Amino acid sequence: MKQKRFLIIAGGFLLLFLVFIPSVHADSGQTYEVGTDSLNVRSAPAHSAEVIGQLNDGDRLVVFDKAFGWVQTYYYGQVAWVASDYLFAVNGVTSVNQKEITVTADEVRLRTGPGTQHNILGYASSGDTYTMVKTSNKWNKIILNDGSVAWIASWLTDTSGSNHPAESSENNNHATKQSGGSLAGYNIVLDPGHGGKDPGAIGIGGTFEKGIIMDTADNVAKQLRDAGATVILTRKDDYFIPLEERVRISNAYNTHAFISLHYNAYPSLAINGVSTYFHSGGDDRVLASEIQSAIAQKVPLKDRGVMQKGYHVLRENNDLSVLIELGFITNPYDLDTVRTAEYHNNVAEGVVEGLKNYFNE
Ligand SMILES: [Zn+2]
């Protein structure tokens, strides 16, 4: 089945680069853009496989299959695999969401990639304006005057389109909130806790955490996709997956946010409510707050707030990451509530809204 599809596609298309992609491949697979130079193209999904070519920053490819940490594309007509670490999903972002940004500080570094580990290309000054073509985990990709691209920290820029943000921030913020409602271009790793031999918490009547979680995760995944996000699930069914593997999946993709979903248990039946955990503070804490408050507004369970804890999937994660405890299955009221479709729906709405508020602020 798979082989056949490969042959048909391989015969049809010889090149994978930008100019050929938009019309021809539109329905065949997701388009990704390379975010680094000298990215190896290999004959198989392994670092030991033969290198058959290289891609550079800004090159695009279409993905036809995924194995954890690798994507399958075509390179000059040949089946090829590329590590997914430096790939950014392209969902028409460059044409639809172009906006003007204004630099709000002096001597702001322009870099080759989205993060302080990337090389410095030059500097921008307060009041400089650029066209932003993409945003990735608090970094903006901008077009310089010579047509080349660079990345700039989003917290040192203003996207309201005004050089006087203080005077008009209220109106502009409203406009931004309403029009910036999409999660297109964001890669979200959803991590339904436990599974298989690990039932997670066991609640009243022998209810397993791992089962309720899957219903919740399916709903959250659907609503995230409806909002335009690319969703990667660490597990799709009732099977065991180690914590290390969950983190590896998050770190292997260009993940904009990792969200682990759980239900809680406690020896005392009286303990109840929803809480969101972060590990490292900073951005993680901000996202945890956005998600917690969005969910708390939509569900009838007690709001236990955000908390810091060194969960493995947060502690070892290189990406923005939070863990949500969606209620106590040892509390009769919580358990009755969290088993309903309405609850899963409300949680999903809360997660989507929290992410939108975080990324589009
Ligand atoms: Zn759990």
Tab-separated table of C-alpha atoms and ligand atoms in Angstrom:
chain	number	residue	atom	x	y	z
A	1	MET	CA	0.000	0.000	0.000
A	2	LYS	CA	2.651	2.425	1.048
A	3	GLN	CA	5.113	1.306	-1.628
A	4	LYS	CA	2.561	1.823	-4.325
A	5	ARG	CA	1.802	5.344	-3.237
A	6	PHE	CA	5.513	6.188	-3.158
A	7	LEU	CA	5.999	4.939	-6.708
A	8	ILE	CA	3.128	6.949	-8.091
A	9	ILE	CA	4.327	10.128	-6.449
A	10	ALA	CA	7.998	9.530	-7.204
A	11	GLY	CA	7.236	9.072	-10.885
A	12	GLY	CA	5.289	12.275	-11.031
A	13	PHE	CA	7.537	14.770	-9.334
A	14	LEU	CA	11.243	15.211	-9.704
A	15	LEU	CA	11.977	18.233	-7.571
A	16	LEU	CA	10.933	19.111	-4.083
A	17	PHE	CA	11.738	22.793	-4.075
A	18	LEU	CA	9.541	25.789	-3.574
A	19	VAL	CA	8.549	26.655	-7.111
A	20	PHE	CA	6.992	23.317	-7.862
A	21	ILE	CA	5.164	22.743	-4.654
A	22	PRO	CA	2.145	24.930	-4.031
A	23	SER	CA	-0.169	23.812	-6.814
A	24	VAL	CA	1.102	20.335	-7.533
A	25	HIS	CA	1.428	18.997	-4.002
A	26	ALA	CA	-1.345	20.905	-2.333
A	27	ASP	CA	-3.327	17.835	-1.383
A	28	SER	CA	-0.487	15.362	-1.000
A	29	GLY	CA	1.092	16.445	2.236
A	30	GLN	CA	2.102	19.141	4.623
A	31	THR	CA	4.676	21.660	3.430
A	32	TYR	CA	7.609	22.422	5.693
A	33	GLU	CA	10.300	25.057	5.555
A	34	VAL	CA	13.893	24.376	6.556
A	35	GLY	CA	15.110	26.597	9.398
A	36	THR	CA	18.833	25.868	9.270
A	37	ASP	CA	21.692	25.531	6.787
A	38	SER	CA	23.334	22.281	5.655
A	39	LEU	CA	20.511	20.004	6.787
A	40	ASN	CA	21.368	16.505	5.590
A	41	VAL	CA	18.982	14.613	3.324
A	42	ARG	CA	19.337	10.859	3.884
A	43	SER	CA	18.257	7.664	2.170
A	44	ALA	CA	16.636	6.245	5.327
A	45	PRO	CA	15.338	7.598	8.667
A	46	ALA	CA	18.564	7.160	10.622
A	47	HIS	CA	21.646	9.268	11.313
A	48	SER	CA	23.743	6.385	10.000
A	49	ALA	CA	21.992	6.358	6.604
A	50	GLU	CA	23.660	7.608	3.424
A	51	VAL	CA	23.613	11.383	2.867
A	52	ILE	CA	22.129	12.048	-0.568
A	53	GLY	CA	21.923	15.811	-0.404
A	54	GLN	CA	21.556	18.911	1.699
A	55	LEU	CA	18.914	21.555	2.284
A	56	ASN	CA	19.429	25.125	3.415
A	57	ASP	CA	17.534	27.738	5.374
A	58	GLY	CA	14.340	28.700	3.567
A	59	ASP	CA	14.166	25.601	1.333
A	60	ARG	CA	10.798	23.913	1.364
A	61	LEU	CA	9.782	20.289	1.226
A	62	VAL	CA	6.584	18.306	1.268
A	63	VAL	CA	6.229	15.544	3.814
A	64	PHE	CA	4.557	12.283	2.824
A	65	ASP	CA	5.263	10.220	5.893
A	66	LYS	CA	6.650	10.557	9.399
A	67	ALA	CA	8.643	8.288	11.650
A	68	PHE	CA	9.473	9.628	15.096
A	69	GLY	CA	11.923	12.445	14.578
A	70	TRP	CA	12.141	11.996	10.778
A	71	VAL	CA	10.028	12.985	7.816
A	72	GLN	CA	9.883	11.363	4.388
A	73	THR	CA	10.022	13.494	1.266
A	74	TYR	CA	11.477	13.243	-2.246
A	75	TYR	CA	14.869	14.523	-3.319
A	76	TYR	CA	15.369	14.652	-7.072
A	77	GLY	CA	12.776	11.923	-7.454
A	78	GLN	CA	14.282	9.659	-4.831
A	79	VAL	CA	12.655	8.745	-1.519
A	80	ALA	CA	14.499	10.765	1.095
A	81	TRP	CA	14.398	11.337	4.839
A	82	VAL	CA	15.176	14.468	6.816
A	83	ALA	CA	15.431	14.926	10.594
A	84	SER	CA	12.457	17.034	11.612
A	85	ASP	CA	14.234	19.128	14.251
A	86	TYR	CA	14.711	22.177	12.022
A	87	LEU	CA	11.515	22.018	9.988
A	88	PHE	CA	8.700	24.517	10.377
A	89	ALA	CA	5.199	23.736	9.187
A	90	VAL	CA	4.051	26.105	6.480
A	91	ASN	CA	0.303	26.619	6.383
A	92	GLY	CA	0.140	29.496	3.980
A	93	VAL	CA	1.537	31.605	6.795
A	94	THR	CA	3.871	33.526	4.542
A	95	SER	CA	1.122	34.786	2.302
A	96	VAL	CA	-1.756	35.165	4.722
A	97	ASN	CA	-0.296	36.392	7.969
A	98	GLN	CA	2.335	38.880	6.859
A	99	LYS	CA	2.408	41.759	9.235
A	100	GLU	CA	4.475	44.767	9.977
A	101	ILE	CA	6.521	44.822	13.162
A	102	THR	CA	8.280	47.704	14.854
A	103	VAL	CA	11.441	47.246	16.903
A	104	THR	CA	10.996	48.613	20.426
A	105	ALA	CA	14.605	48.641	21.703
A	106	ASP	CA	18.077	49.618	20.480
A	107	GLU	CA	20.876	47.272	19.416
A	108	VAL	CA	18.493	44.351	19.048
A	109	ARG	CA	20.278	41.353	17.570
A	110	LEU	CA	19.154	39.889	14.256
A	111	ARG	CA	19.917	36.178	14.130
A	112	THR	CA	20.049	33.317	11.648
A	113	GLY	CA	17.478	31.271	13.576
A	114	PRO	CA	14.799	31.447	16.279
A	115	GLY	CA	16.885	31.451	19.475
A	116	THR	CA	19.900	33.042	21.147
A	117	GLN	CA	22.074	30.095	20.150
A	118	HIS	CA	21.952	31.228	16.506
A	119	ASN	CA	24.551	33.495	14.908
A	120	ILE	CA	24.151	37.258	14.850
A	121	LEU	CA	23.547	38.745	11.387
A	122	GLY	CA	23.279	42.374	12.436
A	123	TYR	CA	21.414	44.812	14.646
A	124	ALA	CA	18.132	46.689	14.589
A	125	SER	CA	17.225	49.931	16.315
A	126	SER	CA	14.118	51.218	18.039
A	127	GLY	CA	11.548	52.356	15.460
A	128	ASP	CA	12.871	50.136	12.616
A	129	THR	CA	10.034	48.357	10.825
A	130	TYR	CA	10.105	45.008	9.028
A	131	THR	CA	7.679	42.627	7.403
A	132	MET	CA	7.216	39.557	9.587
A	133	VAL	CA	6.581	36.322	7.677
A	134	LYS	CA	6.514	33.803	10.484
A	135	THR	CA	6.551	33.521	14.235
A	136	SER	CA	7.995	30.586	16.123
A	137	ASN	CA	8.069	30.196	19.882
A	138	LYS	CA	8.517	33.900	20.704
A	139	TRP	CA	10.779	34.640	17.743
A	140	ASN	CA	9.737	36.502	14.610
A	141	LYS	CA	11.109	35.787	11.152
A	142	ILE	CA	11.489	39.055	9.249
A	143	ILE	CA	12.523	40.206	5.784
A	144	LEU	CA	15.489	42.570	5.687
A	145	ASN	CA	15.896	45.410	3.188
A	146	ASP	CA	18.061	43.297	0.896
A	147	GLY	CA	15.366	40.616	0.745
A	148	SER	CA	17.210	38.161	2.990
A	149	VAL	CA	15.620	36.863	6.179
A	150	ALA	CA	16.543	37.069	9.860
A	151	TRP	CA	15.019	36.273	13.236
A	152	ILE	CA	14.332	38.759	16.010
A	153	ALA	CA	13.044	38.227	19.567
A	154	SER	CA	9.318	38.973	19.559
A	155	TRP	CA	9.447	40.567	23.009
A	156	LEU	CA	11.633	43.332	21.564
A	157	THR	CA	9.129	44.124	18.833
A	158	ASP	CA	5.629	45.457	18.564
A	159	THR	CA	3.172	43.966	16.095
A	160	SER	CA	0.342	46.466	16.543
A	161	GLY	CA	1.485	48.249	13.385
A	162	SER	CA	1.860	51.552	15.195
A	163	ASN	CA	4.983	53.512	16.030
A	164	HIS	CA	3.212	54.861	19.077
A	165	PRO	CA	1.983	51.782	20.862
A	166	ALA	CA	1.290	53.647	24.105
A	167	GLU	CA	-1.302	55.900	22.488
A	168	SER	CA	-3.282	53.334	20.595
A	169	SER	CA	-2.586	50.067	22.361
A	170	GLU	CA	-6.138	49.510	23.528
A	171	ASN	CA	-7.734	49.621	20.094
A	172	ASN	CA	-4.949	47.703	18.486
A	173	ASN	CA	-4.970	45.009	21.114
A	174	HIS	CA	-8.626	44.398	20.482
A	175	ALA	CA	-8.012	44.111	16.760
A	176	THR	CA	-5.104	41.749	17.312
A	177	LYS	CA	-7.036	39.486	19.648
A	178	GLN	CA	-9.885	39.143	17.200
A	179	SER	CA	-7.941	38.711	13.987
A	180	GLY	CA	-5.128	36.673	15.548
A	181	GLY	CA	-7.458	33.809	16.370
A	182	SER	CA	-5.684	31.127	14.400
A	183	LEU	CA	-3.142	28.549	15.491
A	184	ALA	CA	-2.018	27.957	11.891
A	185	GLY	CA	1.698	27.276	11.723
A	186	TYR	CA	1.963	26.028	15.304
A	187	ASN	CA	3.050	22.471	16.086
A	188	ILE	CA	1.481	21.175	19.277
A	189	VAL	CA	2.558	17.888	20.861
A	190	LEU	CA	-0.329	16.460	22.906
A	191	ASP	CA	0.676	13.897	25.491
A	192	PRO	CA	-2.153	11.740	26.866
A	193	GLY	CA	-0.709	10.397	30.140
A	194	HIS	CA	-0.086	6.710	30.905
A	195	GLY	CA	-1.515	3.908	28.706
A	196	GLY	CA	-1.165	0.160	28.254
A	197	LYS	CA	0.261	-1.529	31.349
A	198	ASP	CA	0.285	1.838	33.147
A	199	PRO	CA	-3.329	2.751	34.067
A	200	GLY	CA	-2.320	5.985	35.824
A	201	ALA	CA	-4.531	7.018	38.705
A	202	ILE	CA	-7.325	4.656	39.719
A	203	GLY	CA	-10.515	6.380	40.812
A	204	ILE	CA	-13.896	5.534	42.212
A	205	GLY	CA	-15.307	2.273	40.868
A	206	GLY	CA	-11.941	1.266	39.437
A	207	THR	CA	-11.972	4.029	36.815
A	208	PHE	CA	-8.626	4.270	35.007
A	209	GLU	CA	-7.027	7.635	34.337
A	210	LYS	CA	-5.562	6.352	31.062
A	211	GLY	CA	-9.024	5.805	29.549
A	212	ILE	CA	-10.650	9.139	30.335
A	213	ILE	CA	-7.478	10.889	29.173
A	214	MET	CA	-7.780	9.433	25.690
A	215	ASP	CA	-11.313	10.798	25.253
A	216	THR	CA	-10.109	14.191	26.392
A	217	ALA	CA	-7.030	14.105	24.156
A	218	ASP	CA	-9.031	13.166	21.052
A	219	ASN	CA	-11.308	16.140	21.597
A	220	VAL	CA	-8.425	18.532	22.297
A	221	ALA	CA	-6.571	17.285	19.188
A	222	LYS	CA	-9.647	17.832	17.030
A	223	GLN	CA	-10.253	21.370	18.246
A	224	LEU	CA	-6.578	22.292	17.913
A	225	ARG	CA	-6.631	21.048	14.314
A	226	ASP	CA	-9.829	22.965	13.664
A	227	ALA	CA	-7.966	26.056	14.893
A	228	GLY	CA	-5.237	25.370	12.316
A	229	ALA	CA	-2.558	23.767	14.494
A	230	THR	CA	-0.519	20.713	13.520
A	231	VAL	CA	-1.053	18.171	16.303
A	232	ILE	CA	1.277	15.310	17.157
A	233	LEU	CA	-0.017	12.797	19.717
A	234	THR	CA	2.565	10.907	21.783
A	235	ARG	CA	0.107	7.999	21.912
A	236	LYS	CA	-3.051	7.457	19.898
A	237	ASP	CA	-4.483	4.460	21.686
A	238	ASP	CA	-4.179	2.357	24.822
A	239	TYR	CA	-0.532	1.349	24.721
A	240	PHE	CA	2.471	1.951	26.957
A	241	ILE	CA	5.005	4.619	26.096
A	242	PRO	CA	7.884	5.530	28.420
A	243	LEU	CA	8.303	9.086	29.707
A	244	GLU	CA	11.658	9.352	27.902
A	245	GLU	CA	9.959	8.611	24.584
A	246	ARG	CA	7.311	11.273	25.168
A	247	VAL	CA	10.046	13.859	25.719
A	248	ARG	CA	12.048	12.578	22.762
A	249	ILE	CA	9.061	13.107	20.474
A	250	SER	CA	8.637	16.660	21.735
A	251	ASN	CA	12.334	17.462	21.347
A	252	ALA	CA	12.561	15.821	17.901
A	253	TYR	CA	9.892	17.983	16.302
A	254	ASN	CA	9.842	21.725	15.906
A	255	THR	CA	7.399	21.815	18.797
A	256	HIS	CA	5.848	25.121	19.744
A	257	ALA	CA	4.112	23.707	22.798
A	258	PHE	CA	4.011	20.346	24.585
A	259	ILE	CA	0.864	19.684	26.603
A	260	SER	CA	0.586	16.647	28.858
A	261	LEU	CA	-2.947	15.661	29.933
A	262	HIS	CA	-3.722	13.866	33.194
A	263	TYR	CA	-6.395	13.171	35.772
A	264	ASN	CA	-5.523	13.170	39.430
A	265	ALA	CA	-6.134	10.970	42.463
A	266	TYR	CA	-5.887	11.514	46.198
A	267	PRO	CA	-6.568	9.379	49.268
A	268	SER	CA	-9.133	11.914	50.526
A	269	LEU	CA	-12.351	11.950	48.491
A	270	ALA	CA	-12.849	15.640	49.303
A	271	ILE	CA	-9.899	16.865	47.240
A	272	ASN	CA	-11.026	18.171	43.859
A	273	GLY	CA	-10.303	20.599	41.039
A	274	VAL	CA	-8.144	21.431	38.030
A	275	SER	CA	-4.528	22.632	38.067
A	276	THR	CA	-1.808	23.286	35.494
A	277	TYR	CA	1.874	22.607	36.137
A	278	PHE	CA	5.044	24.138	34.737
A	279	HIS	CA	8.655	23.364	35.540
A	280	SER	CA	11.016	26.090	34.415
A	281	GLY	CA	9.093	29.301	35.028
A	282	GLY	CA	9.295	32.070	32.403
A	283	ASP	CA	7.387	31.199	29.238
A	284	ASP	CA	6.221	27.859	30.646
A	285	ARG	CA	4.628	29.637	33.574
A	286	VAL	CA	2.905	32.146	31.300
A	287	LEU	CA	1.458	29.388	29.120
A	288	ALA	CA	0.352	27.429	32.205
A	289	SER	CA	-1.488	30.527	33.469
A	290	GLU	CA	-3.175	31.176	30.120
A	291	ILE	CA	-4.378	27.580	29.830
A	292	GLN	CA	-5.416	27.258	33.466
A	293	SER	CA	-7.487	30.435	33.436
A	294	ALA	CA	-9.103	29.598	30.085
A	295	ILE	CA	-10.105	26.113	31.282
A	296	ALA	CA	-11.214	27.352	34.710
A	297	GLN	CA	-13.649	29.758	33.023
A	298	LYS	CA	-15.247	26.957	31.016
A	299	VAL	CA	-15.585	24.075	33.481
A	300	PRO	CA	-17.479	23.821	36.792
A	301	LEU	CA	-14.577	22.207	38.683
A	302	LYS	CA	-12.608	24.048	41.357
A	303	ASP	CA	-9.761	26.234	40.071
A	304	ARG	CA	-6.622	25.059	41.888
A	305	GLY	CA	-4.372	27.449	39.938
A	306	VAL	CA	-0.890	26.927	38.461
A	307	MET	CA	1.876	25.099	40.295
A	308	GLN	CA	5.540	24.329	39.769
A	309	LYS	CA	6.681	20.715	39.766
A	310	GLY	CA	9.576	18.782	38.258
A	311	TYR	CA	7.625	16.211	36.242
A	312	HIS	CA	9.912	14.267	33.911
A	313	VAL	CA	8.045	15.283	30.742
A	314	LEU	CA	8.462	18.961	31.715
A	315	ARG	CA	11.908	18.845	33.302
A	316	GLU	CA	13.622	17.075	30.390
A	317	ASN	CA	11.717	18.968	27.695
A	318	ASN	CA	13.505	21.562	25.552
A	319	ASP	CA	10.205	23.000	24.364
A	320	LEU	CA	7.564	25.152	25.925
A	321	SER	CA	5.742	22.614	28.092
A	322	VAL	CA	2.933	22.298	30.618
A	323	LEU	CA	1.038	19.469	32.312
A	324	ILE	CA	-2.669	19.753	33.100
A	325	GLU	CA	-4.342	17.775	35.882
A	326	LEU	CA	-7.950	17.881	34.749
A	327	GLY	CA	-9.744	16.806	37.915
A	328	PHE	CA	-9.693	14.169	40.668
A	329	ILE	CA	-11.213	10.830	39.696
A	330	THR	CA	-11.236	10.040	43.427
A	331	ASN	CA	-13.773	12.832	44.012
A	332	PRO	CA	-17.391	11.880	43.172
A	333	TYR	CA	-18.364	15.267	41.708
A	334	ASP	CA	-15.198	15.606	39.624
A	335	LEU	CA	-15.506	12.049	38.323
A	336	ASP	CA	-19.153	12.471	37.272
A	337	THR	CA	-18.261	15.693	35.497
A	338	VAL	CA	-15.070	14.596	33.741
A	339	ARG	CA	-16.787	11.567	32.215
A	340	THR	CA	-19.124	13.756	30.145
A	341	ALA	CA	-18.564	14.705	26.522
A	342	GLU	CA	-19.384	18.279	27.459
A	343	TYR	CA	-16.432	18.362	29.854
A	344	HIS	CA	-13.964	17.138	27.203
A	345	ASN	CA	-15.349	19.725	24.851
A	346	ASN	CA	-14.954	22.528	27.373
A	347	VAL	CA	-11.404	21.474	28.217
A	348	ALA	CA	-10.534	21.435	24.514
A	349	GLU	CA	-11.939	24.940	24.094
A	350	GLY	CA	-9.903	26.051	27.089
A	351	VAL	CA	-6.650	24.607	25.738
A	352	VAL	CA	-7.217	26.229	22.330
A	353	GLU	CA	-8.074	29.579	23.888
A	354	GLY	CA	-5.107	29.435	26.274
A	355	LEU	CA	-2.709	28.741	23.382
A	356	LYS	CA	-4.233	31.480	21.252
A	357	ASN	CA	-3.908	33.982	24.083
A	358	TYR	CA	-0.311	32.933	24.605
A	359	PHE	CA	0.842	32.959	20.977
A	360	ASN	CA	-1.211	35.916	19.787
A	361	GLU	CA	-0.729	38.229	22.726
B	1	ZN	ZN	-1.399	10.926	35.427
